PDB file of N, CA and C in Angstrom:
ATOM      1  N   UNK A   1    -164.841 -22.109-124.812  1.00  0.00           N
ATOM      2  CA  UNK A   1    -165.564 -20.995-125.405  1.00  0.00           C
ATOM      3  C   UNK A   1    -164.679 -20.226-126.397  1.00  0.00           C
ATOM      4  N   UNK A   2    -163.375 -19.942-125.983  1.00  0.00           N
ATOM      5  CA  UNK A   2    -162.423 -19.254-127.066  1.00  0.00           C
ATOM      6  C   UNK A   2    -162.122 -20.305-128.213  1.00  0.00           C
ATOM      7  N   UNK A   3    -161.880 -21.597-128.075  1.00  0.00           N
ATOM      8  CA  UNK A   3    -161.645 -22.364-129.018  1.00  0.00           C
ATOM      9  C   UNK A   3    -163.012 -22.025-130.657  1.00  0.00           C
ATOM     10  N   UNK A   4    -164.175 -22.310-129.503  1.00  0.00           N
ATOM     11  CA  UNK A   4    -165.306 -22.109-130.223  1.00  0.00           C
ATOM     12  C   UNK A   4    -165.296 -20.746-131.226  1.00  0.00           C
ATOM     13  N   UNK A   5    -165.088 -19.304-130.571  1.00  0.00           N
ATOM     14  CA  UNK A   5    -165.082 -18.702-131.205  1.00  0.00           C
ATOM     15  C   UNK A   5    -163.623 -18.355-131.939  1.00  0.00           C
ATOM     16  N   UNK A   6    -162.767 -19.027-132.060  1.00  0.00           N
ATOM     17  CA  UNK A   6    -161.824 -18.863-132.893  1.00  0.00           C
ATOM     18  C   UNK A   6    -161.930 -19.294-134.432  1.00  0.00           C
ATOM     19  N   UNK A   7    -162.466 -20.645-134.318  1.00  0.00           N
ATOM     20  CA  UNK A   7    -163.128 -21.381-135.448  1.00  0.00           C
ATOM     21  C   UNK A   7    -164.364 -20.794-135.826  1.00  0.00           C
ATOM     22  N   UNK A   8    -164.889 -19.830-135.313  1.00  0.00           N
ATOM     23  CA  UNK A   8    -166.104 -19.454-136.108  1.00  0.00           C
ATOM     24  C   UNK A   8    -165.006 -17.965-136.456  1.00  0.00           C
ATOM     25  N   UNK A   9    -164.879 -17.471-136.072  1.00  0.00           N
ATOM     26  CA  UNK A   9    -163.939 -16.329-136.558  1.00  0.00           C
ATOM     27  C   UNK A   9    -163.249 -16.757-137.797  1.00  0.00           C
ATOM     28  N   UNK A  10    -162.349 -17.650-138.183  1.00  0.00           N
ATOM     29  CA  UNK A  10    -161.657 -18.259-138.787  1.00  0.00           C
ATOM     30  C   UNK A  10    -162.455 -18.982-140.224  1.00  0.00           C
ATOM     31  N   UNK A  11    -163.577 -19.384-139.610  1.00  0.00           N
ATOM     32  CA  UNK A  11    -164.934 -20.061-141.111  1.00  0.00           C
ATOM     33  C   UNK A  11    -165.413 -18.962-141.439  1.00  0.00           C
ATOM     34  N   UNK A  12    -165.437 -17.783-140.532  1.00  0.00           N
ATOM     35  CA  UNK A  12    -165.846 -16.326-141.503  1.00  0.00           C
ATOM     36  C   UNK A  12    -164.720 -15.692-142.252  1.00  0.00           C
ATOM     37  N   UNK A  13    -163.741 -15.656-141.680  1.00  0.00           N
ATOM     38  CA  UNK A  13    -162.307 -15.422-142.452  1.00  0.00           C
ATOM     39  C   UNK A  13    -162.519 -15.925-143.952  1.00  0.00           C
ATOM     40  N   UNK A  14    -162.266 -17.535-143.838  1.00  0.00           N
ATOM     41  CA  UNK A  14    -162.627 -18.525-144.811  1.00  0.00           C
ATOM     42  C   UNK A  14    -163.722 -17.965-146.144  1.00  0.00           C
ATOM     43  N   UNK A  15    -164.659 -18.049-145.323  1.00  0.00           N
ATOM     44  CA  UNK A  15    -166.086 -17.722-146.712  1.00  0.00           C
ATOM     45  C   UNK A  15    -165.784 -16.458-147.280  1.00  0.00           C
ATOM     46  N   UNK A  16    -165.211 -15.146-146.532  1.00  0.00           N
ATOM     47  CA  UNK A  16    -164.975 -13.541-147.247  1.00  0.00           C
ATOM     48  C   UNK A  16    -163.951 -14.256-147.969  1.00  0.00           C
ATOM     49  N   UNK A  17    -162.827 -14.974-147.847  1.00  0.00           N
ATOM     50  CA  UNK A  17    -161.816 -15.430-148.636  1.00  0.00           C
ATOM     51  C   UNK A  17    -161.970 -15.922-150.112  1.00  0.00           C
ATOM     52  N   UNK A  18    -163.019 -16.767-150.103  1.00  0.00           N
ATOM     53  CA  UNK A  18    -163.394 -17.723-150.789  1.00  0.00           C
ATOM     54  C   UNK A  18    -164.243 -16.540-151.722  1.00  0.00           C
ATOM     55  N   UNK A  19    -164.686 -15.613-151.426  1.00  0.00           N
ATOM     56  CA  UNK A  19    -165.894 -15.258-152.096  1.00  0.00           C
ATOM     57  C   UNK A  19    -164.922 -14.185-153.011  1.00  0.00           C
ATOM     58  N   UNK A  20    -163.576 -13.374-152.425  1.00  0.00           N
ATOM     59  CA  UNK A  20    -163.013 -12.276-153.154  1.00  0.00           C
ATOM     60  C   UNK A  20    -162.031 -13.211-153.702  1.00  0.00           C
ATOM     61  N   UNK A  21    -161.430 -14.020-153.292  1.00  0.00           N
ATOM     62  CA  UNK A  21    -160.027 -14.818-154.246  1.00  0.00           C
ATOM     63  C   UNK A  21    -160.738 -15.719-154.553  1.00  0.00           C
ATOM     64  N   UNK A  22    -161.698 -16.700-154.186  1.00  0.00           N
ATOM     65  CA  UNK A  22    -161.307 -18.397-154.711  1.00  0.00           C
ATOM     66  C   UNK A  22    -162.253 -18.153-155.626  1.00  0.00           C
ATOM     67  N   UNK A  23    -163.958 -17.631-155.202  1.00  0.00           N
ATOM     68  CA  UNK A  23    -164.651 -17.662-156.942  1.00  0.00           C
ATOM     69  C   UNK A  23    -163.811 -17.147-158.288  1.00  0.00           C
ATOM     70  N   UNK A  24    -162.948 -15.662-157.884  1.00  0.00           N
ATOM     71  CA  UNK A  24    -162.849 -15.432-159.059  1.00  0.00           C
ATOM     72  C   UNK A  24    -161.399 -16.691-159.785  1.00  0.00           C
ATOM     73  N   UNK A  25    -161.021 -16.905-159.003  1.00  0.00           N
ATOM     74  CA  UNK A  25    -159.718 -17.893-159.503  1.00  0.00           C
ATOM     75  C   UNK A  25    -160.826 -18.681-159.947  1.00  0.00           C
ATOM     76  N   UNK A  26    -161.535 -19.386-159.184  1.00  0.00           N
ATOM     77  CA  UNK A  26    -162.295 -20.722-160.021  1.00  0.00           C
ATOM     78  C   UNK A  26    -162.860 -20.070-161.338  1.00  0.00           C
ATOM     79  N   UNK A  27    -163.540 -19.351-161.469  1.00  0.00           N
ATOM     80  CA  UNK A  27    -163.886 -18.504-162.777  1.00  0.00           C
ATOM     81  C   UNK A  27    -162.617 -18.773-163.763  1.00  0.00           C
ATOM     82  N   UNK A  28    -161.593 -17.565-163.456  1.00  0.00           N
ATOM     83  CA  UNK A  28    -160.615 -17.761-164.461  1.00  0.00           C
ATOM     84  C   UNK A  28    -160.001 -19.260-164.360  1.00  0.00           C
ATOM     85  N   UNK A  29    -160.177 -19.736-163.614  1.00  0.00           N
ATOM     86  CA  UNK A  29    -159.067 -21.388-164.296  1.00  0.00           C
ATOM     87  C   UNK A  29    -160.030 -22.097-164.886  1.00  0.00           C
ATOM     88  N   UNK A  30    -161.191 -21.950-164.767  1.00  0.00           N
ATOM     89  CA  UNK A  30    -162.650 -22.488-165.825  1.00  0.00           C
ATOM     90  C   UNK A  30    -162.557 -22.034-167.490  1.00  0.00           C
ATOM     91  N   UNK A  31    -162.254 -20.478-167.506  1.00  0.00           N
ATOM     92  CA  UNK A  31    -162.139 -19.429-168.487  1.00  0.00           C
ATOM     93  C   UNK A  31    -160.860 -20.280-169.422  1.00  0.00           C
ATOM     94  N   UNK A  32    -159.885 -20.683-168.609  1.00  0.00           N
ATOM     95  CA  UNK A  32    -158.615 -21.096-169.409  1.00  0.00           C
ATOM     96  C   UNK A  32    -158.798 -22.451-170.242  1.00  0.00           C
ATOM     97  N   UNK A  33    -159.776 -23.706-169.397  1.00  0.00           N
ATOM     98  CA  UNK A  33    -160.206 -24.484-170.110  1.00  0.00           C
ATOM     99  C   UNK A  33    -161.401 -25.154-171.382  1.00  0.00           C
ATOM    100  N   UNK A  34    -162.362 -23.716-171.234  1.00  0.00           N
ATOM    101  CA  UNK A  34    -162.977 -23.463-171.948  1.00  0.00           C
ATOM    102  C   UNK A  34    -162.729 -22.984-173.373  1.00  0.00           C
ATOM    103  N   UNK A  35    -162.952 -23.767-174.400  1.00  0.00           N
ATOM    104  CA  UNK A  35    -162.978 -23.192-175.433  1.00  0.00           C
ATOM    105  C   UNK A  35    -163.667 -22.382-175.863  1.00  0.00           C
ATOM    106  N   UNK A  36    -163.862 -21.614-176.645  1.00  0.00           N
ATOM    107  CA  UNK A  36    -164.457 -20.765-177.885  1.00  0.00           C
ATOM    108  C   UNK A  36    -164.747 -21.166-179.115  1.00  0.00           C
ATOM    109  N   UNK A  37    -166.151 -21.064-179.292  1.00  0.00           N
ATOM    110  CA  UNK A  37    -166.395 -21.509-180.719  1.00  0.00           C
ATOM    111  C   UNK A  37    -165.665 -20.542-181.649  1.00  0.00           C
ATOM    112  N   UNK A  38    -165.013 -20.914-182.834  1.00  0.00           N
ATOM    113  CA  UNK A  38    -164.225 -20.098-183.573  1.00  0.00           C
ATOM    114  C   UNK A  38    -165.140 -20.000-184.918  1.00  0.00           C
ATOM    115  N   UNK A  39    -166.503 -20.461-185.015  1.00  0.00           N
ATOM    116  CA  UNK A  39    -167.313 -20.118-186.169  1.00  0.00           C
ATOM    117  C   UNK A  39    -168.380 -18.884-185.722  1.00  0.00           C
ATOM    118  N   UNK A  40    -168.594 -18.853-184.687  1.00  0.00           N
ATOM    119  CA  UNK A  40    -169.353 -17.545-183.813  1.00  0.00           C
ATOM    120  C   UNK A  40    -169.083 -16.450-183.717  1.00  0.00           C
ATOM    121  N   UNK A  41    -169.748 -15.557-184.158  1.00  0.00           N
ATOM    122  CA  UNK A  41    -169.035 -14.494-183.952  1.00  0.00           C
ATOM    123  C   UNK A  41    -170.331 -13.802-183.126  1.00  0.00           C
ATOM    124  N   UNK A  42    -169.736 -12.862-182.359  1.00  0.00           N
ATOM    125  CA  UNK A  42    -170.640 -11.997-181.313  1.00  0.00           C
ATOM    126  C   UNK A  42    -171.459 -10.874-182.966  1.00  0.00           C
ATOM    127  N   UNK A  43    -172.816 -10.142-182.378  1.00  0.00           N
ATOM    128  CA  UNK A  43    -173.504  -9.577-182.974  1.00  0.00           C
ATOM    129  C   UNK A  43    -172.347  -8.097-183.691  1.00  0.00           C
ATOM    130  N   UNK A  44    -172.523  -7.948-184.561  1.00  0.00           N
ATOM    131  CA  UNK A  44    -171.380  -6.284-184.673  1.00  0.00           C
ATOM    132  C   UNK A  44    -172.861  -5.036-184.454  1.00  0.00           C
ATOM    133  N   UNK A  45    -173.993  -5.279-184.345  1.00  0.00           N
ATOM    134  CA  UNK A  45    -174.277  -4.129-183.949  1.00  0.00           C
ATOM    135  C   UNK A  45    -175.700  -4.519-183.568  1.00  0.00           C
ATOM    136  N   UNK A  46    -175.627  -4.105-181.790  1.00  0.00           N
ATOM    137  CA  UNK A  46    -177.107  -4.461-180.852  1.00  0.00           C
ATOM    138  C   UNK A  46    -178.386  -3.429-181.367  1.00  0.00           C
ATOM    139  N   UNK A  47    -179.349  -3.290-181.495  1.00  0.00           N
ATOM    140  CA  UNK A  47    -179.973  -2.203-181.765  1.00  0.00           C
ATOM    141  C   UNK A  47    -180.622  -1.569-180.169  1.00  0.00           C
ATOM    142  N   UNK A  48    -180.419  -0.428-180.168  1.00  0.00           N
ATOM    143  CA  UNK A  48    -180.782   0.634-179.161  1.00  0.00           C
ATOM    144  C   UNK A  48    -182.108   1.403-179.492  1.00  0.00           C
ATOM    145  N   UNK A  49    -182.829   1.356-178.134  1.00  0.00           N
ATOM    146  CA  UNK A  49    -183.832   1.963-178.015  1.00  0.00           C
ATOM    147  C   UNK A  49    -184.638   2.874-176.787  1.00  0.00           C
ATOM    148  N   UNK A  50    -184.844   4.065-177.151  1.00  0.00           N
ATOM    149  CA  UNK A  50    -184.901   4.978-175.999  1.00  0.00           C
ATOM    150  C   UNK A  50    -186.432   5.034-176.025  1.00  0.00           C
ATOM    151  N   UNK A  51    -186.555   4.853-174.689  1.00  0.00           N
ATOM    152  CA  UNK A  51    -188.410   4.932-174.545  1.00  0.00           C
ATOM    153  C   UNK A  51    -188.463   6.414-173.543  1.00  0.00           C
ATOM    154  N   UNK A  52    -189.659   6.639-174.114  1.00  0.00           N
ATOM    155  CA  UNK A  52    -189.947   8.271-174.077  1.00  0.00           C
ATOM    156  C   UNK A  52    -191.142   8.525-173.588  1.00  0.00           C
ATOM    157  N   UNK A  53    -191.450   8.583-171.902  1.00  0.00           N
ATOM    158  CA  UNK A  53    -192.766   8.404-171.384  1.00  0.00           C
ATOM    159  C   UNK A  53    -193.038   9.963-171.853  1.00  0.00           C
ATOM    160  N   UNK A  54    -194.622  10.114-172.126  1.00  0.00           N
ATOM    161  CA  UNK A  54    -195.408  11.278-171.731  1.00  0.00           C
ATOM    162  C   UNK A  54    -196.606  11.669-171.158  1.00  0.00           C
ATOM    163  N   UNK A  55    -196.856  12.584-170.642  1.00  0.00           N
ATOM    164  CA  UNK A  55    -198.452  13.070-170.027  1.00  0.00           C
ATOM    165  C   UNK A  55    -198.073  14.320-169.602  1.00  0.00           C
ATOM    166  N   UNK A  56    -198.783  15.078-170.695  1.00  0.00           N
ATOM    167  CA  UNK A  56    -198.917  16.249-170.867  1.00  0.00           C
ATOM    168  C   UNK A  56    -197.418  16.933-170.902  1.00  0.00           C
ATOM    169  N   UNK A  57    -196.906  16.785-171.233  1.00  0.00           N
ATOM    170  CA  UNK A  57    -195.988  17.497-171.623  1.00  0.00           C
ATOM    171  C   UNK A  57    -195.232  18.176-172.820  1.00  0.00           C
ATOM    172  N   UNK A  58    -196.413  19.026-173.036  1.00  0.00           N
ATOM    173  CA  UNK A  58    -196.870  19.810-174.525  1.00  0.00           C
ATOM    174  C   UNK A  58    -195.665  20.759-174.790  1.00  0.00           C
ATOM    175  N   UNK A  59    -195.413  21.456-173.765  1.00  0.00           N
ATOM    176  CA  UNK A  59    -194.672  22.375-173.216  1.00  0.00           C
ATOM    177  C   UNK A  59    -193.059  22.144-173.457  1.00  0.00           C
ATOM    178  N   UNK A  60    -192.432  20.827-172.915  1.00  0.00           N
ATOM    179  CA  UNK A  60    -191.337  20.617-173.534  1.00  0.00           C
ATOM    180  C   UNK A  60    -190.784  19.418-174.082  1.00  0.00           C
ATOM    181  N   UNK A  61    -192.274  18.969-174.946  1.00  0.00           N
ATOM    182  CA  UNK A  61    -191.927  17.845-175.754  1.00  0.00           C
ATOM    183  C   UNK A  61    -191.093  18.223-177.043  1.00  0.00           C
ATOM    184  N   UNK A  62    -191.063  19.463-177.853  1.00  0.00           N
ATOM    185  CA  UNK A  62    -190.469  19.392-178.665  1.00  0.00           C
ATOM    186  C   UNK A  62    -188.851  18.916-178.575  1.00  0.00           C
ATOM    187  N   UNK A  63    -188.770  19.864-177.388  1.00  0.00           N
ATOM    188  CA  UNK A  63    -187.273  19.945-177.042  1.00  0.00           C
ATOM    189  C   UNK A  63    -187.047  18.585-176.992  1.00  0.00           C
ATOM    190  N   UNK A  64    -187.487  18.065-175.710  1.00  0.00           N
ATOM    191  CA  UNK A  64    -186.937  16.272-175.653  1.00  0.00           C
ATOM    192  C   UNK A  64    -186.975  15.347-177.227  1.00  0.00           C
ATOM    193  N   UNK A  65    -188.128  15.814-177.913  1.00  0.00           N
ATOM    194  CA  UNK A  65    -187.802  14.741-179.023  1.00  0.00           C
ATOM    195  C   UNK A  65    -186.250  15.351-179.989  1.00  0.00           C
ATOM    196  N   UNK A  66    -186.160  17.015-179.975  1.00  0.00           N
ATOM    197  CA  UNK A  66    -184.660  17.356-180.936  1.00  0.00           C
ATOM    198  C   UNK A  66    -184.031  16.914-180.188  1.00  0.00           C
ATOM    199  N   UNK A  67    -183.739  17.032-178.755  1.00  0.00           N
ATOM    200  CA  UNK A  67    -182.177  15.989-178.003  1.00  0.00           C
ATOM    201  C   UNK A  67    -182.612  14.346-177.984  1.00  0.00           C
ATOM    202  N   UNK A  68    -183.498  13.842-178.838  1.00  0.00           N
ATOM    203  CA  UNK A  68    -183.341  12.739-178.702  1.00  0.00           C
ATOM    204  C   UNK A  68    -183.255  12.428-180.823  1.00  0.00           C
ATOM    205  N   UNK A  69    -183.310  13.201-181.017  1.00  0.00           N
ATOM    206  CA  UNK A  69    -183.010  13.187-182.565  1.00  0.00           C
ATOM    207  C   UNK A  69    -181.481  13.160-182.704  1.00  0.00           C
ATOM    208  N   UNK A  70    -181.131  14.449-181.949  1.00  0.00           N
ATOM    209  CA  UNK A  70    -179.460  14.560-181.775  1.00  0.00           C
ATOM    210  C   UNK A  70    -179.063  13.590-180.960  1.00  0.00           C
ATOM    211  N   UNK A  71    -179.307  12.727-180.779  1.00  0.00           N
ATOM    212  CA  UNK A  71    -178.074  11.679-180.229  1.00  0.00           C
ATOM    213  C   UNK A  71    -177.338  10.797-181.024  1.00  0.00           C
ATOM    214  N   UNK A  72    -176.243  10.540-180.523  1.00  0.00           N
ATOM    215  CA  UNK A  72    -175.644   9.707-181.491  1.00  0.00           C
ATOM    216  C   UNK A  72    -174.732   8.597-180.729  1.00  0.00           C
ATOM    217  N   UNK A  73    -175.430   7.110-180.948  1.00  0.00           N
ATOM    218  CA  UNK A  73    -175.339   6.269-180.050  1.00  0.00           C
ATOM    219  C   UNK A  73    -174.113   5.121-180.740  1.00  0.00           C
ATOM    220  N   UNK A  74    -173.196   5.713-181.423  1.00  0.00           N
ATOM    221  CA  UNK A  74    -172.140   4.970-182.296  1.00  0.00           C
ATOM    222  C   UNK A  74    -173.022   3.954-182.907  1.00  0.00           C
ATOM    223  N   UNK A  75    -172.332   2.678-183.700  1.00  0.00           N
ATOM    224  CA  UNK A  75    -173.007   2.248-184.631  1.00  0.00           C
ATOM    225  C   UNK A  75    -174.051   1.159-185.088  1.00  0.00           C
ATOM    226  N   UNK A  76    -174.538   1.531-183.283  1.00  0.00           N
ATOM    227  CA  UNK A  76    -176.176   0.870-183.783  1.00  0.00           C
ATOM    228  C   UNK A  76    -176.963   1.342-183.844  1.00  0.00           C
ATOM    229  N   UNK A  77    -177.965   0.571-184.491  1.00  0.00           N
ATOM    230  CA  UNK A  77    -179.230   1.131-184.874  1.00  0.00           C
ATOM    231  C   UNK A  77    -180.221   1.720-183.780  1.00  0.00           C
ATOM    232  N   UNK A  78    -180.307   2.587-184.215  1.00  0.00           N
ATOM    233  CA  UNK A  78    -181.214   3.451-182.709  1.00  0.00           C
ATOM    234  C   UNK A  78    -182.863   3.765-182.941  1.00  0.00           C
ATOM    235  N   UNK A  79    -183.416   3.564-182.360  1.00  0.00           N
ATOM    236  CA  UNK A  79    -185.077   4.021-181.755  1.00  0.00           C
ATOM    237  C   UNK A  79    -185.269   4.583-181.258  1.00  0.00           C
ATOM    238  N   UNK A  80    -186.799   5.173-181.121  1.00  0.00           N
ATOM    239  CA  UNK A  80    -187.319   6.243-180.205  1.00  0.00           C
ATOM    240  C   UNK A  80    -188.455   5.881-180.176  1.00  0.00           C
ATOM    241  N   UNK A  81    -188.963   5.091-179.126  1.00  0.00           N
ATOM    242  CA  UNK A  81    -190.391   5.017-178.364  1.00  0.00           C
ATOM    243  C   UNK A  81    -190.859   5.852-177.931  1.00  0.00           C
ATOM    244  N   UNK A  82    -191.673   6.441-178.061  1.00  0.00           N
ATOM    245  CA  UNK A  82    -192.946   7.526-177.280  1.00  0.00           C
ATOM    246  C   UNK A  82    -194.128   6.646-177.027  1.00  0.00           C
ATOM    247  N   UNK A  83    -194.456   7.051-175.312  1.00  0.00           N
ATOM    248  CA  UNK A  83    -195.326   6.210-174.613  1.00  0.00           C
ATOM    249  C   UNK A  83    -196.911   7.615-174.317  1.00  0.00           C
ATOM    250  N   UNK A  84    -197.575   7.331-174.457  1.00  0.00           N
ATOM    251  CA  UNK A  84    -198.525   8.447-173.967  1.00  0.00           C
ATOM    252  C   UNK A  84    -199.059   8.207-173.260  1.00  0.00           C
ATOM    253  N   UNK A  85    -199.181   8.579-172.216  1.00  0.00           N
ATOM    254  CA  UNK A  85    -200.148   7.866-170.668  1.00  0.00           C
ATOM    255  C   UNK A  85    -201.553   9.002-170.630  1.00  0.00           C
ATOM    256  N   UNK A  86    -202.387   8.512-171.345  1.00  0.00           N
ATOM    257  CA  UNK A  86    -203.509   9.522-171.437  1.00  0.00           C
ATOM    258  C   UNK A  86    -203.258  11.235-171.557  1.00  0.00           C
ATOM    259  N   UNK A  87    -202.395  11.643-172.342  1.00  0.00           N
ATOM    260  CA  UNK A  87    -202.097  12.939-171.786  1.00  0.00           C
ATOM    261  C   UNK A  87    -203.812  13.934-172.836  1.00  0.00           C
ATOM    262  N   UNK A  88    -203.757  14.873-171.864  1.00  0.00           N
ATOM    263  CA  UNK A  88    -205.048  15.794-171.875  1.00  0.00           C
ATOM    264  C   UNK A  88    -204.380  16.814-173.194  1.00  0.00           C
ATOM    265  N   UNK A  89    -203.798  17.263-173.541  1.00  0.00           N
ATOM    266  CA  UNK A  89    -202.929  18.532-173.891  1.00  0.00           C
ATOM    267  C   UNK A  89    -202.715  17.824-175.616  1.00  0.00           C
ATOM    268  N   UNK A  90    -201.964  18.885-175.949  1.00  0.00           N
ATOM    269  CA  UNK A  90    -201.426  18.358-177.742  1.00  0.00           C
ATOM    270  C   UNK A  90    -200.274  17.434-178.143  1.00  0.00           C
ATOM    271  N   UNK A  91    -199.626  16.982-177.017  1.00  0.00           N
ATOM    272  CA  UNK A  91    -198.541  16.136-176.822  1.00  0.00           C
ATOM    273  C   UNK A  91    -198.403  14.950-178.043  1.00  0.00           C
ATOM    274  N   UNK A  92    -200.032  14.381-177.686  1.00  0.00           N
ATOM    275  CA  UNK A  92    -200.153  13.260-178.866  1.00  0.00           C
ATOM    276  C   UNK A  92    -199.459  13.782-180.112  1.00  0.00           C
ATOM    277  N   UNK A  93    -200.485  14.290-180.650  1.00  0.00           N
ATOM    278  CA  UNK A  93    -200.270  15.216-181.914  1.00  0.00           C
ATOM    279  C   UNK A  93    -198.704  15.873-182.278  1.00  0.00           C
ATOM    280  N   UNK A  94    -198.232  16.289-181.574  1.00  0.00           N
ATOM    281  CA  UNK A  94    -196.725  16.249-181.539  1.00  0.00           C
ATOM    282  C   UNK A  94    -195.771  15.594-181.710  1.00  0.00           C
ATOM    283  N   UNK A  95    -196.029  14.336-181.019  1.00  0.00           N
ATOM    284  CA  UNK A  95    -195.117  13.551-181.068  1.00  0.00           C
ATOM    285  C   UNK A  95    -195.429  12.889-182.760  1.00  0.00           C
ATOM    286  N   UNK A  96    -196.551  12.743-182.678  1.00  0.00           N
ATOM    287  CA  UNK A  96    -197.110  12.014-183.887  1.00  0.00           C
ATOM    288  C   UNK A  96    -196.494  12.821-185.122  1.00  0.00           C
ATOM    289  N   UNK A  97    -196.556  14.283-185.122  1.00  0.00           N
ATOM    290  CA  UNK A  97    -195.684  14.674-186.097  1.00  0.00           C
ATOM    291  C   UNK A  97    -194.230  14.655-186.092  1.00  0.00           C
ATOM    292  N   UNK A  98    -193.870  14.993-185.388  1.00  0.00           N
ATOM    293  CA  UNK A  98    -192.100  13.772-184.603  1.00  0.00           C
ATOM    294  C   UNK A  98    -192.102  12.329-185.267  1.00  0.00           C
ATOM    295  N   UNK A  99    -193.076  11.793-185.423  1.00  0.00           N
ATOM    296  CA  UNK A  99    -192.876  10.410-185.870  1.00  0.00           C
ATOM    297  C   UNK A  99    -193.256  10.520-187.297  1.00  0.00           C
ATOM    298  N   UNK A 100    -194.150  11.685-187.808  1.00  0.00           N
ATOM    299  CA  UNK A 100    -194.279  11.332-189.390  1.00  0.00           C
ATOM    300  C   UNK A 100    -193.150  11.892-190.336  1.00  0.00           C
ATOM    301  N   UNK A 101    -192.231  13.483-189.463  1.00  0.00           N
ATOM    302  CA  UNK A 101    -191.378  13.843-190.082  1.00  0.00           C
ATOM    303  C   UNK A 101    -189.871  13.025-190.206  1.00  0.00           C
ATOM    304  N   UNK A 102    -189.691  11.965-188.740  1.00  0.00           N
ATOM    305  CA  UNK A 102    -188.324  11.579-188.672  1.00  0.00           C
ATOM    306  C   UNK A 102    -188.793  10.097-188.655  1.00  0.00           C
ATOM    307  N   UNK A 103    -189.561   9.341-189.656  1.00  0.00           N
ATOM    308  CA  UNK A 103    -190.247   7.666-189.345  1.00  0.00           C
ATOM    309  C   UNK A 103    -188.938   7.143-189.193  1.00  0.00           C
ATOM    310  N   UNK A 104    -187.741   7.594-189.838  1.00  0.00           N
ATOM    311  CA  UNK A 104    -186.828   6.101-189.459  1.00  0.00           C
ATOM    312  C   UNK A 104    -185.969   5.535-188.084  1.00  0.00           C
ATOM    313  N   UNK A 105    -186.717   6.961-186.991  1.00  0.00           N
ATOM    314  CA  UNK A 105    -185.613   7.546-186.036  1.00  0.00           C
ATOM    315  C   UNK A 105    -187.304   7.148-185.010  1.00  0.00           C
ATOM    316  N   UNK A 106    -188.253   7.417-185.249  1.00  0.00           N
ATOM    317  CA  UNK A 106    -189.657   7.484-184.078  1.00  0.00           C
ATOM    318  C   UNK A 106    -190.593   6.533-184.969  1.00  0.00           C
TER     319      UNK A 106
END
């Protein structure tokens, strides 16, 4: 019975082992034989986009669309989605002028 549970003690030892040292070694000694395409180059700028739920929130939509005017997300290109989930109130209309005064930003 102790034999038994020594070896299962020991194959759990094993697998936590395997999972914090041996994947990442197998990773990096994979990483070392792997080349890199040297005509590829990664994107220089992802474009970003902030989605902007609303319903009814007439009250402090202005505000959220100026802190989302003022952001500044370094040098990609940034968006602003506004979602309207049926709102009852002037929200639409708001945002909509949010989007006709700043089109390149909403």
């Amino acid at each position: 019975m102790t034999i038994a549970l020594m070896i299962l003690v020991w194959a759990l030892v094993g697998l936590v082992a395997a999972t914090y040292v041996g994947y990442p070694a197998l990773l990096w000694l994979l990483s070392r034989f792997h080349s890199q395409s040297k005509g590829v180059s990664a994107p220089q700028s992802l474009p970003v986009t902030l989605v902007v739920s609303i319903h009814n929130e007439e009250a402090v939509l202005s505000q959220k669309l100026e802190n989302c005017a003022a952001l500044k997300v370094g040098p990609w290109p940034f968006t602003v989605l506004i979602a309207d989930d049926a709102s009852t109130d002037s929200g639409k209309e708001t945002s909509k002028q949010w989007c006709d005064n700043f089109p390149e930003l909403f």
